[in-house]
Short mmCIF file of C-alpha atoms in Angstrom, two decimals:
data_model
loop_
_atom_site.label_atom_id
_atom_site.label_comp_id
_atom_site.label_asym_id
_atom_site.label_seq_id
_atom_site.Cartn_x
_atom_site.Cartn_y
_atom_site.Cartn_z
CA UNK A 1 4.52 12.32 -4.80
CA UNK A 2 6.19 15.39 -6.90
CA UNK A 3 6.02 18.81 -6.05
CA UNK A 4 2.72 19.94 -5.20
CA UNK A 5 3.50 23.21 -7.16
CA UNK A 6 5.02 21.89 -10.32
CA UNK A 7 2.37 21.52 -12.74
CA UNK A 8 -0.52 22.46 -10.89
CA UNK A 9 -2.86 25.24 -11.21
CA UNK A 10 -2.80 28.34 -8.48
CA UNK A 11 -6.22 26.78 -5.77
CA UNK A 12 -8.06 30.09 -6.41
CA UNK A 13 -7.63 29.78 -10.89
CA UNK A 14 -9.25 28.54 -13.62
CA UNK A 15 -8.35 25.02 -14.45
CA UNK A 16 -8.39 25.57 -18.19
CA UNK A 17 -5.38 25.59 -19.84
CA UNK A 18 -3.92 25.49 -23.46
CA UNK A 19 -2.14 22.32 -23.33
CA UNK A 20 1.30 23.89 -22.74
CA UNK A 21 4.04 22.13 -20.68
CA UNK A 22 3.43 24.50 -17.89
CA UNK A 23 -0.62 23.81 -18.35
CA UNK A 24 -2.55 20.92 -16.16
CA UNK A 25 -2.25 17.67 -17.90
CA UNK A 26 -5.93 17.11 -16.93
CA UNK A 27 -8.61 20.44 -16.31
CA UNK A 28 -11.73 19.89 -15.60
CA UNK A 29 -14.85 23.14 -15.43
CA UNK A 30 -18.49 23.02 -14.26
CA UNK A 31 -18.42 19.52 -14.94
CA UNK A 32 -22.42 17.95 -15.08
CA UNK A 33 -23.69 14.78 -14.68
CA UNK A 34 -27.18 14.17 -14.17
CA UNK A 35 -29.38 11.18 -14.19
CA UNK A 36 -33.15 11.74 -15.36
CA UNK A 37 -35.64 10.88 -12.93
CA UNK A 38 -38.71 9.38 -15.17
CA UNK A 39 -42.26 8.42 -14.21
CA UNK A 40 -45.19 7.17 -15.53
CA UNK A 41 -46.26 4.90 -18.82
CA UNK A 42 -44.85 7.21 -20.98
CA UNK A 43 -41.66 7.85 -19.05
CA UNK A 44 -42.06 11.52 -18.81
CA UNK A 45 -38.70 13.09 -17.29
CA UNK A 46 -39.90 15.15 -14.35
CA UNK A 47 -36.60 15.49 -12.75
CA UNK A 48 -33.45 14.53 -12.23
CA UNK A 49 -30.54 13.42 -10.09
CA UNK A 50 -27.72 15.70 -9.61
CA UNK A 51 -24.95 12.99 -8.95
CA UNK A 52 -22.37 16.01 -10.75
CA UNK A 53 -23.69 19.49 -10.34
CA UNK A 54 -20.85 22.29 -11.70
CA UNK A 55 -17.34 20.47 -10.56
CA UNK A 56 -14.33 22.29 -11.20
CA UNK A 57 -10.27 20.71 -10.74
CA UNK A 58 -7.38 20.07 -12.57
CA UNK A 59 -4.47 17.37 -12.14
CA UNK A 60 -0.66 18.46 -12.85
CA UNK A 61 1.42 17.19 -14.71
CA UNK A 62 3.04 14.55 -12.48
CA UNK A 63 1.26 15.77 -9.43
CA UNK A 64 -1.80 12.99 -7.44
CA UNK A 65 -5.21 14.84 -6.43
CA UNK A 66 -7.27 13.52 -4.17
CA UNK A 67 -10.83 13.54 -4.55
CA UNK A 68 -12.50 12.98 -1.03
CA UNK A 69 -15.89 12.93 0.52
CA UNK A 70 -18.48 10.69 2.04
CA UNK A 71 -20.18 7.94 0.27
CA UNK A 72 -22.73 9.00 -2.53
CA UNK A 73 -21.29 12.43 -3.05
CA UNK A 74 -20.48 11.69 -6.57
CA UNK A 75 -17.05 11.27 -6.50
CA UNK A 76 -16.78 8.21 -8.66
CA UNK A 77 -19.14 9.50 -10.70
CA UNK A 78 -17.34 12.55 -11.49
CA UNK A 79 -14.11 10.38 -11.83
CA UNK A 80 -16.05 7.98 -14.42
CA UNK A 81 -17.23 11.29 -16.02
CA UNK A 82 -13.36 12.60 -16.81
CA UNK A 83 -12.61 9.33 -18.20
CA UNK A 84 -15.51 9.03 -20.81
CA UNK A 85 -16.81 6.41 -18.99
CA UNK A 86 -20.12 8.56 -18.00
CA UNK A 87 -21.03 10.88 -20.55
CA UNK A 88 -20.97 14.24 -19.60
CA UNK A 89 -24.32 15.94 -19.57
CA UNK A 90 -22.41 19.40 -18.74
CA UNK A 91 -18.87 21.45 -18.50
CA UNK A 92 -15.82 21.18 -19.99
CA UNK A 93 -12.99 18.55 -19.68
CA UNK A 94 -9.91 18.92 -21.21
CA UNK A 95 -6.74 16.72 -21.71
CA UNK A 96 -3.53 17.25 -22.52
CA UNK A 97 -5.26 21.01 -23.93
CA UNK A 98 -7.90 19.13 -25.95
CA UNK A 99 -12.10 19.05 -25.28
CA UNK A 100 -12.25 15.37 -24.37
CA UNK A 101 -15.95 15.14 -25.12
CA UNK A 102 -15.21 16.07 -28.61
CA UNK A 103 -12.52 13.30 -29.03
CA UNK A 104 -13.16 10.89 -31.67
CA UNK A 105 -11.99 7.95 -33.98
CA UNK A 106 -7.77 7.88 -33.82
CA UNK A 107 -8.21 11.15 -31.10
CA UNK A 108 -10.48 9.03 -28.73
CA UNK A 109 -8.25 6.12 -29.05
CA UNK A 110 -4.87 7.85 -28.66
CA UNK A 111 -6.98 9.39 -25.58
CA UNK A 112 -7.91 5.71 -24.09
CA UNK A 113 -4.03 4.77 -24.56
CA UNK A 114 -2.68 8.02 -22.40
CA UNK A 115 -5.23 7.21 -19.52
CA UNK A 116 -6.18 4.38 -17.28
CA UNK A 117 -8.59 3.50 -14.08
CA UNK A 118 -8.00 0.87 -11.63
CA UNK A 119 -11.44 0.08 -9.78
CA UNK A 120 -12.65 -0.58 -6.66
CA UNK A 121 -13.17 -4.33 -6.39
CA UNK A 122 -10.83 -5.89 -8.25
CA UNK A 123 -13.34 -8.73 -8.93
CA UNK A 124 -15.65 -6.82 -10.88
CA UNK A 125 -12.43 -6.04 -13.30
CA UNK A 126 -11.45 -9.77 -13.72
CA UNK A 127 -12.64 -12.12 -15.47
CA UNK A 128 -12.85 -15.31 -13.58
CA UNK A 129 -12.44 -17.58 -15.97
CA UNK A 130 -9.15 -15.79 -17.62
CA UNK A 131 -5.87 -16.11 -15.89
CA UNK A 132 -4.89 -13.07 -13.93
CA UNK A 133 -1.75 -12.74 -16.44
CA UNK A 134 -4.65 -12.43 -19.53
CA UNK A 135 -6.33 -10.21 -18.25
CA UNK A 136 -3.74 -7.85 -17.29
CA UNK A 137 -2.42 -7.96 -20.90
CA UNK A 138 -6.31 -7.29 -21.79
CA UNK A 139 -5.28 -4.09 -23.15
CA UNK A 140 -2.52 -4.90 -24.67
CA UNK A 141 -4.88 -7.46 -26.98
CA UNK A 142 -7.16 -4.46 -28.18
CA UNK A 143 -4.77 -2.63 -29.41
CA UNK A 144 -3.19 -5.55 -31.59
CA UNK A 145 -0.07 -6.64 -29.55
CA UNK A 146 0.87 -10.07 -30.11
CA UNK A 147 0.45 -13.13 -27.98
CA UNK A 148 4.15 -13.62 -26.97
CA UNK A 149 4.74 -9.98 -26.15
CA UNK A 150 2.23 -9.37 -23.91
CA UNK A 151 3.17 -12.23 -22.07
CA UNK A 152 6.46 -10.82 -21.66
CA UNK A 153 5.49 -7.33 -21.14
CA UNK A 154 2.92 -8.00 -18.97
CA UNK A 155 5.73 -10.49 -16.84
CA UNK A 156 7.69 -7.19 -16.49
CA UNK A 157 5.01 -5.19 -15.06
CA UNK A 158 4.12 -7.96 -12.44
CA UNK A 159 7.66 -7.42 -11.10
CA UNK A 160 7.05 -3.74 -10.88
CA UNK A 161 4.01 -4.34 -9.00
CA UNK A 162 5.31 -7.15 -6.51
CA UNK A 163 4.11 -10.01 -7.96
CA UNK A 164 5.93 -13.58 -8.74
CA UNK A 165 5.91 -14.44 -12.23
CA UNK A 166 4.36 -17.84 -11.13
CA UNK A 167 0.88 -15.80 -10.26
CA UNK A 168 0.62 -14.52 -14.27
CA UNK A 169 -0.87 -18.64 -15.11
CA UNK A 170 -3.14 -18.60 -11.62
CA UNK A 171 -7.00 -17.55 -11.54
CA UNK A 172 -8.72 -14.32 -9.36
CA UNK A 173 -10.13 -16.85 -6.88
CA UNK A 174 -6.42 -17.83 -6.00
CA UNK A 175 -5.15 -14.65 -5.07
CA UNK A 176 -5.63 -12.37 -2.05
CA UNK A 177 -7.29 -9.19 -2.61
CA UNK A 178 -3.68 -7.47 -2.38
CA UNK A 179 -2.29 -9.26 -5.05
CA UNK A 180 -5.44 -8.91 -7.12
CA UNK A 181 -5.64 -4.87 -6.84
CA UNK A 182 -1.81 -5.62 -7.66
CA UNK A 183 -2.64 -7.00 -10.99
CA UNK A 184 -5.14 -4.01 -11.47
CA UNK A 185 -2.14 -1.70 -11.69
CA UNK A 186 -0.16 -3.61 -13.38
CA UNK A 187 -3.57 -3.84 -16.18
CA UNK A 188 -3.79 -0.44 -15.72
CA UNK A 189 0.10 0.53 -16.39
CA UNK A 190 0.49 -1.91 -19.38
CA UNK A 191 -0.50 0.92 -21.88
CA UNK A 192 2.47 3.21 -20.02
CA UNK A 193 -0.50 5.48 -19.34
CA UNK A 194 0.12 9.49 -18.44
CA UNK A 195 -2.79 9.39 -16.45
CA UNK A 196 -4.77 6.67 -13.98
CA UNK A 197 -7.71 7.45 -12.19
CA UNK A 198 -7.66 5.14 -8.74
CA UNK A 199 -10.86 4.61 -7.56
CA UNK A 200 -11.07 3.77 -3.85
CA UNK A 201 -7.96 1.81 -4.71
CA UNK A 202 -7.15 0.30 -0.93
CA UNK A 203 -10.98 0.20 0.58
CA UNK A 204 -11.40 -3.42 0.38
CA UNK A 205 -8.44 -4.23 1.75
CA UNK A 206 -6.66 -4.96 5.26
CA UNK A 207 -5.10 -2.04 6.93
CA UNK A 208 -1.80 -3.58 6.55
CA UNK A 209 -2.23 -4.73 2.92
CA UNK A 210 -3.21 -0.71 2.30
CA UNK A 211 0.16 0.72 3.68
CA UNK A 212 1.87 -1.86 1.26
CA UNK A 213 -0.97 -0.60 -1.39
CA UNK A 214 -0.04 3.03 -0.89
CA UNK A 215 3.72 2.85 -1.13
CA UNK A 216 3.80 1.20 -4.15
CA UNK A 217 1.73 3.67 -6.17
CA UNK A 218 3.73 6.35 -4.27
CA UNK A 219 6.71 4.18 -6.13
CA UNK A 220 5.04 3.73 -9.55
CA UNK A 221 3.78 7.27 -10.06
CA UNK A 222 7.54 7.82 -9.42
CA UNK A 223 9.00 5.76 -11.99
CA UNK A 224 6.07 5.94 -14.45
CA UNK A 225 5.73 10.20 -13.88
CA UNK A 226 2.10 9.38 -13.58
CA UNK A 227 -0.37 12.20 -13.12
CA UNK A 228 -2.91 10.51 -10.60
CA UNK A 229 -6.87 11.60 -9.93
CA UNK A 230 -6.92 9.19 -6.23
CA UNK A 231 -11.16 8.96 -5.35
CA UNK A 232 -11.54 7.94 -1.62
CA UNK A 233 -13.83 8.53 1.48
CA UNK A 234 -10.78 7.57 3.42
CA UNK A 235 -9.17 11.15 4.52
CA UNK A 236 -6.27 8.98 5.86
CA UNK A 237 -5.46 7.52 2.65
CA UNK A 238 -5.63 11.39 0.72
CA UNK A 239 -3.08 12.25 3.47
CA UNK A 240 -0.71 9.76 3.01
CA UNK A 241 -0.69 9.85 -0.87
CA UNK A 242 -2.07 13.37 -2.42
CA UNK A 243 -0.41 15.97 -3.04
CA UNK A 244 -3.39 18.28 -3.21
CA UNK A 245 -6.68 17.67 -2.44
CA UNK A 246 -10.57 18.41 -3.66
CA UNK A 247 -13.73 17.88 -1.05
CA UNK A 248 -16.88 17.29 -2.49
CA UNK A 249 -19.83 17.20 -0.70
CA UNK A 250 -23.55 16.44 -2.70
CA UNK A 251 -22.36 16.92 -5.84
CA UNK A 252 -20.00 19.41 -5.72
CA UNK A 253 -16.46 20.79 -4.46
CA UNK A 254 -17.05 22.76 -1.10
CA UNK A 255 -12.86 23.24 -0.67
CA UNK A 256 -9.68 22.60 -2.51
CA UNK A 257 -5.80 22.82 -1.99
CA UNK A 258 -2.61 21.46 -1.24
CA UNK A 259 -3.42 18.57 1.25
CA UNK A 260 -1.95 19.45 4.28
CA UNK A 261 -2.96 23.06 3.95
CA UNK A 262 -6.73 21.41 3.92
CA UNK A 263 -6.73 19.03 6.19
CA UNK A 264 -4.14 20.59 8.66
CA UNK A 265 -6.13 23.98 8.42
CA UNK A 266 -10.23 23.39 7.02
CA UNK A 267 -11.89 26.42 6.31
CA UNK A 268 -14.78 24.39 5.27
CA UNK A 269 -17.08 22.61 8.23
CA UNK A 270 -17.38 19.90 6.80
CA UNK A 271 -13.88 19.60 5.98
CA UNK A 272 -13.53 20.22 8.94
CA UNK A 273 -15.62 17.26 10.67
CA UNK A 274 -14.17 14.57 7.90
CA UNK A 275 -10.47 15.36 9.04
CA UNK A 276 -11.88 15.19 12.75
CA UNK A 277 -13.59 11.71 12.10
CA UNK A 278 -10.24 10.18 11.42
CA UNK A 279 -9.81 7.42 14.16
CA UNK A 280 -6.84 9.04 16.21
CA UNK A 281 -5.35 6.28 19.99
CA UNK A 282 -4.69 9.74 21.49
CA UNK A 283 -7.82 9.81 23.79
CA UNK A 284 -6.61 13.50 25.11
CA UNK A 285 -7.43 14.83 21.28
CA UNK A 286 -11.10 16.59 21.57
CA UNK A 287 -13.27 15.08 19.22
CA UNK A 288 -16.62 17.00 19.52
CA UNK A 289 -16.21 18.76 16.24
CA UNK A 290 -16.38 15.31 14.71
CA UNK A 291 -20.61 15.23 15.18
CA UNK A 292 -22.66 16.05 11.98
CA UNK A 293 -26.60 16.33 12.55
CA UNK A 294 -28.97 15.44 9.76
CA UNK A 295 -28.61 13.44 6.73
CA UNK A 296 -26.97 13.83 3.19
CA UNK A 297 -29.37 15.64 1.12
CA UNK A 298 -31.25 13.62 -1.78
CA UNK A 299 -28.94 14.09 -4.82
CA UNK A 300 -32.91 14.61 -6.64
CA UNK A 301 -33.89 17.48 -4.65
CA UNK A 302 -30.85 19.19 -2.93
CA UNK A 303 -31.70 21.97 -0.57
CA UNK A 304 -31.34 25.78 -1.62
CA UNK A 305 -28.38 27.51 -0.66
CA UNK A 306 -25.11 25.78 0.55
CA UNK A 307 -26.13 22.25 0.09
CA UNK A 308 -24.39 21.39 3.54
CA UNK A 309 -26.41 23.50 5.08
CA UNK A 310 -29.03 21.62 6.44
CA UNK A 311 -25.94 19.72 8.78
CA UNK A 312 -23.53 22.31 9.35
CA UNK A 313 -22.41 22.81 13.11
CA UNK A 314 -21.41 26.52 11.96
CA UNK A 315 -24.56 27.54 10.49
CA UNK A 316 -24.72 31.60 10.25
CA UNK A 317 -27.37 33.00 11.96
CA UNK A 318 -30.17 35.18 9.91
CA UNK A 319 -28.96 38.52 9.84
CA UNK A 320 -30.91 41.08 13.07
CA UNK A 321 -30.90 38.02 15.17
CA UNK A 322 -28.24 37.77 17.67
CA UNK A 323 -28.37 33.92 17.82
CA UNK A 324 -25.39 32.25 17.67
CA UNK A 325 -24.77 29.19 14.94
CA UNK A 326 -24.79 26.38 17.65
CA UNK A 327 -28.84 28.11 18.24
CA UNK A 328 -29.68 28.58 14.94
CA UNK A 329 -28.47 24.97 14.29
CA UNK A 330 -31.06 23.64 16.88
CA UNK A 331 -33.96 25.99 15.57
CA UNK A 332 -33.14 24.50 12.03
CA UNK A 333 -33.15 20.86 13.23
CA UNK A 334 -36.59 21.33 15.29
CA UNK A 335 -37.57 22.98 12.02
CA UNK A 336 -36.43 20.21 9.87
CA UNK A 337 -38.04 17.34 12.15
CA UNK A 338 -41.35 18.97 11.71
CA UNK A 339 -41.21 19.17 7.86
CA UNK A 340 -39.75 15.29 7.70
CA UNK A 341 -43.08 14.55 10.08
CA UNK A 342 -40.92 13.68 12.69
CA UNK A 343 -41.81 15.61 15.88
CA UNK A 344 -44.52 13.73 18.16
CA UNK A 345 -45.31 14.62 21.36
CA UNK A 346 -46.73 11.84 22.45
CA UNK A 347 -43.49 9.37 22.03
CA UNK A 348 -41.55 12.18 23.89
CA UNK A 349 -43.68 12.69 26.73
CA UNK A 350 -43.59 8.46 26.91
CA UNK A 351 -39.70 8.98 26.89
CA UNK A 352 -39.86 11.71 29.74
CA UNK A 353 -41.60 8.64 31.69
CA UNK A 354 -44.77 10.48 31.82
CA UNK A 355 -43.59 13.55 34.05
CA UNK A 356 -44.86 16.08 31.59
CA UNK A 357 -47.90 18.00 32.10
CA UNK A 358 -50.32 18.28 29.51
CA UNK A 359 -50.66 21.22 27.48
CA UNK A 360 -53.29 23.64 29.15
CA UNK A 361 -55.53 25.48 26.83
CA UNK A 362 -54.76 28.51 25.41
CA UNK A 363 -50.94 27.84 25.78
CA UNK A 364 -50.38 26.45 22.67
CA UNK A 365 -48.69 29.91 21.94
CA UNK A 366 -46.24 29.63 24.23
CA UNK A 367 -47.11 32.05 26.87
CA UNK A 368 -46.74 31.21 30.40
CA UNK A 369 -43.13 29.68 31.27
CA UNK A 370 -42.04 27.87 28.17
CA UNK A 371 -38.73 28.86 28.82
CA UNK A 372 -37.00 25.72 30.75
CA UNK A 373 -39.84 23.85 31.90
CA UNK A 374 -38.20 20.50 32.14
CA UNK A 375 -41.03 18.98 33.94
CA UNK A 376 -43.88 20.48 30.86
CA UNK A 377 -44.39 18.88 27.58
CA UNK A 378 -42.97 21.74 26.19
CA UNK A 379 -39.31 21.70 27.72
CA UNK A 380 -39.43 18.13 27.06
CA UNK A 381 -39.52 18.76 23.26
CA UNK A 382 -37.16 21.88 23.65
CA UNK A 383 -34.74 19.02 24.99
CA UNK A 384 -35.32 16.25 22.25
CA UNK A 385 -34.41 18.19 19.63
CA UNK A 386 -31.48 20.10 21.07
CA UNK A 387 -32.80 23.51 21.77
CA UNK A 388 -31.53 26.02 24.70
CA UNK A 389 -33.84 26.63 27.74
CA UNK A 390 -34.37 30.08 26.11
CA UNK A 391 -32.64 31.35 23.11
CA UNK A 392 -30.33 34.33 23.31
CA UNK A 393 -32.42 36.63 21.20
CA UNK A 394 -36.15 38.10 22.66
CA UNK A 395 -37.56 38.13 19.15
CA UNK A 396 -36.28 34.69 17.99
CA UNK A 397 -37.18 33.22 21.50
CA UNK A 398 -40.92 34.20 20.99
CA UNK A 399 -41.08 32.87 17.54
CA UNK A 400 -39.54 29.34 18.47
CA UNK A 401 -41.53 29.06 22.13
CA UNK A 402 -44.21 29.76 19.82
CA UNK A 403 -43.60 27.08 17.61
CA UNK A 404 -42.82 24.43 20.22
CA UNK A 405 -46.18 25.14 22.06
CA UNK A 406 -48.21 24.25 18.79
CA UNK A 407 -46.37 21.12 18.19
CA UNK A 408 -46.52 20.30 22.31
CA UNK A 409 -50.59 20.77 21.05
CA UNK A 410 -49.92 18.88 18.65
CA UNK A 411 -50.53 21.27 15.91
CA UNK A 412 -47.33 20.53 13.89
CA UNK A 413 -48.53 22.20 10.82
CA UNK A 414 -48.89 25.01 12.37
CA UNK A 415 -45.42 25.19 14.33
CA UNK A 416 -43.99 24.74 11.03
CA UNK A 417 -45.17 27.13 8.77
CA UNK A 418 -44.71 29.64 11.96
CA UNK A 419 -40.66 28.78 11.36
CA UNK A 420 -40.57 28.38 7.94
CA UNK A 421 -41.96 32.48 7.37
CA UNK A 422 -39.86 33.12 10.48
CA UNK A 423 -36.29 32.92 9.77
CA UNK A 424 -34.07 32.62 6.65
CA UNK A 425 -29.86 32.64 6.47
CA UNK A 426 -27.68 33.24 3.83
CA UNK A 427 -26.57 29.82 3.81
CA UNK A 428 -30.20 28.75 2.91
CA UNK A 429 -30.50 31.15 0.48
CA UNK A 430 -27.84 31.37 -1.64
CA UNK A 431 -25.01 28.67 -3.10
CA UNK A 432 -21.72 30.02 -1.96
CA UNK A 433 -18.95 30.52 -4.44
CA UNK A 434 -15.62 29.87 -3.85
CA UNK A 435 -13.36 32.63 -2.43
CA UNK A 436 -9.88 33.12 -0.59
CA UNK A 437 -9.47 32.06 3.00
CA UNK A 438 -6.95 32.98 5.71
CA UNK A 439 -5.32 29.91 5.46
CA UNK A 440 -4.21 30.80 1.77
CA UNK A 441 -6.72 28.47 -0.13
CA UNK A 442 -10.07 28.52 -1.46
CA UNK A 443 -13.22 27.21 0.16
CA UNK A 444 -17.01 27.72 -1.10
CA UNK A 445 -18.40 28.34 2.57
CA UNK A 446 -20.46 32.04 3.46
CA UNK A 447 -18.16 32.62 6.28
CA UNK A 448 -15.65 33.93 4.12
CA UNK A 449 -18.07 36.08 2.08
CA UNK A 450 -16.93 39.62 1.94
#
């Protein structure tokens, strides 16, 4: 890995650049890329999925980024995107100083030359019915190298990757999945790229085979001065091999910087609960912070606001309420159980074993001793879905015993358009922007607003 400062844009700037020597080789802005969502006989478009949604990074010259987040986030997609491999259906990506979606004829080809991807699964990159040592030299073949030297030069790059000449005549089925995402690089380097995009580039493999994995392109983006985009849910892997790092969360970039800055010091929460997920033998290392509640947001219909929102442990509390986040947090996941349909209080007075009293009449409001309760209906739902006895704040309190009464009635409608008009944060409101943290990076989180 080089210097994570040489070549690479300040965390807080703009990733455009002029093409320069001192510029990002790669610099990508509000980057798009949405999927229509079509119904109907006639196929009307009447929405879409936000797989991309306003991405912005740029790669040094020389320099590996690491592009991390769960499963579905978009990652790949935005990776594919950069590449020309998904058309762009918004932003800006530049190369080398030059709009890559306006590339062309010679331009678009010199552009395919200078850049590379290695895949996932190496099997759905080789052809089983070539030889690994033809389809490595694949490349090679488009662009009108003969027979003999691609053999040769292709030869070459299995010794830089590790593998014995012998394996160049053998088929995909006879190799190990090591040696096959071996012959991926070596496909991959056979152009003598400037920049390869690694897509999950050790997931399919054996813990072992990924440490071997992960030193060699450590060694080739040494000897090849490779300028690396490295996708990956695996915050592990990012450690080992990045020099700087991106997290993207539903579509788009929640924090960014160089990677031990990051993931040594989050200032994003869900940062902060991916670098607390990684598997760890010391069983003295607390690992609460590692718990996320809900679910990843539909990519169709993301929520308002801060799109991690709806799971974030550090919530901020409406303003004029003195709850604190871990109480708003539980008010917003009763909240969110009654709009997914969710809250019945029939299955959770059959959990309680049938201790519960029935809801009397006229205390569907919540008057008379909803607060604890553990042997009502009503503190049995206040405990299924994570809320306090009684919640720190008189006003809030009366709202939410309000709302749990009507649902222990079994008026769920009702509870939830009683929340739903009752309280509203910033974080539901408005998409945060990226700003300056303490810890000397940027992060797009409403606790560092102002």
């Amino acid at each position: 890995m080089s210097d994570p400062s040489a070549g690479a844009p300040p965390d807080d700037a703009s990733p455009g650049g002029a093409g320069g020597p001192d510029d990002p080789l790669l610099a990508v802005e509000g980057l798009e890329r949405h999927y229509p969502v079509r119904e109907g006989f006639l196929r009307r478009r009447v929405g879409a999925v936000r797989a991309v949604d306003g991405v912005d990074f740029a790669v040094g010259r020389g320099e590996t980024l690491g592009l991390v987040g769960e499963s579905g986030c978009g990652k790949s997609t935005a990776a594919a995107s950069v590449l020309g491999l998904e058309e762009p259906t918004g932003g800006s990506v530049r190369f080398d100083g030059r709009e890559v979606t306006d590339l062309s004829g010679e331009a678009l080809a010199r552009f395919r030359r200078r850049t590379a991807m290695v895949f996932q699964d190496p099997n759905d990159s080789l052809d089983p019915r070539m030889t690994v040592g033809e389809s490595a030299g694949e490349p090679l073949a488009v662009h009108g190298v003969g027979r003999e030297r691609r053999r040769a030069a292709v030869a070459d790059l299995f010794d830089r990757v590790g593998l014995a000449r012998e394996t160049l005549d053998r088929y995909p089925h006879e190799l190990s999945g090591g040696q096959k995402q071996r012959v991926g690089l070596a496909r991959a380097l056979s152009l003598d790229p400037e920049f390869v995009v690694l897509d999950e580039p050790v997931s399919a493999l054996d813990v072992s085979v990924q440490a071997e994995i992960l030193a060699l392109l450590a060694d080739l983006g040494r000897e090849f001065d490779l300028s690396v985009l490295l996708v990956s849910h695996d915050v592990s892997v990012v450690r080992a091999a990045c020099d700087r790092v991106a997290v993207m969360y539903a579509g788009q970039l929640v924090e960014r910087g160089a990677t031990e800055a990051v993931l040594g010091a989050p200032q994003h929460p869900y940062t902060e609960a991916l670098a607390a997920a990684v598997p760890t033998p010391d069983p003295r290392v607390d690992r609460s912070g590692a718990t996320l509640s809900g679910d990843v947001p539909d990519a169709a219909d993301p929520p308002d606001g801060c799109r991690f929102h709806p799971r974030c442990p550090a919530v901020l509390a409406p303003d004029g309420t003195d709850l604190t986040s871990e109480e708003y947090r539980a008010v917003l996941d009763f909240r969110a159980a009654l709009d997914a349909g969710a809250v019945d209080p029939e299955r959770v007075r059959g959990r309680a074993g049938g201790a519960t009293a029935a809801v009397e009449d006229g205390d569907a409001s919540g008057d008379g001793g909803t607060a604890g309760g553990g042997s009502t209906l009503r503190g049995a739902l206040r405990a299924e879905y994570g809320l306090p006895a009684e919640l720190g704040d008189e006003a809030a309190e009366e709202t939410v015993a309000a709302a749990v009464g009507e649902a222990a009635a079994g008026e769920t409608a009702a509870a939830r358009e009683r929340l739903a008009g009752a309280f509203s944060s910033v974080c539901e409101r408005d998409d945060p922007a990226f700003r300056p943290t303490d810890a000397g990076h940027p992060a797009a989180c409403h606790r560092h607003d102002g």
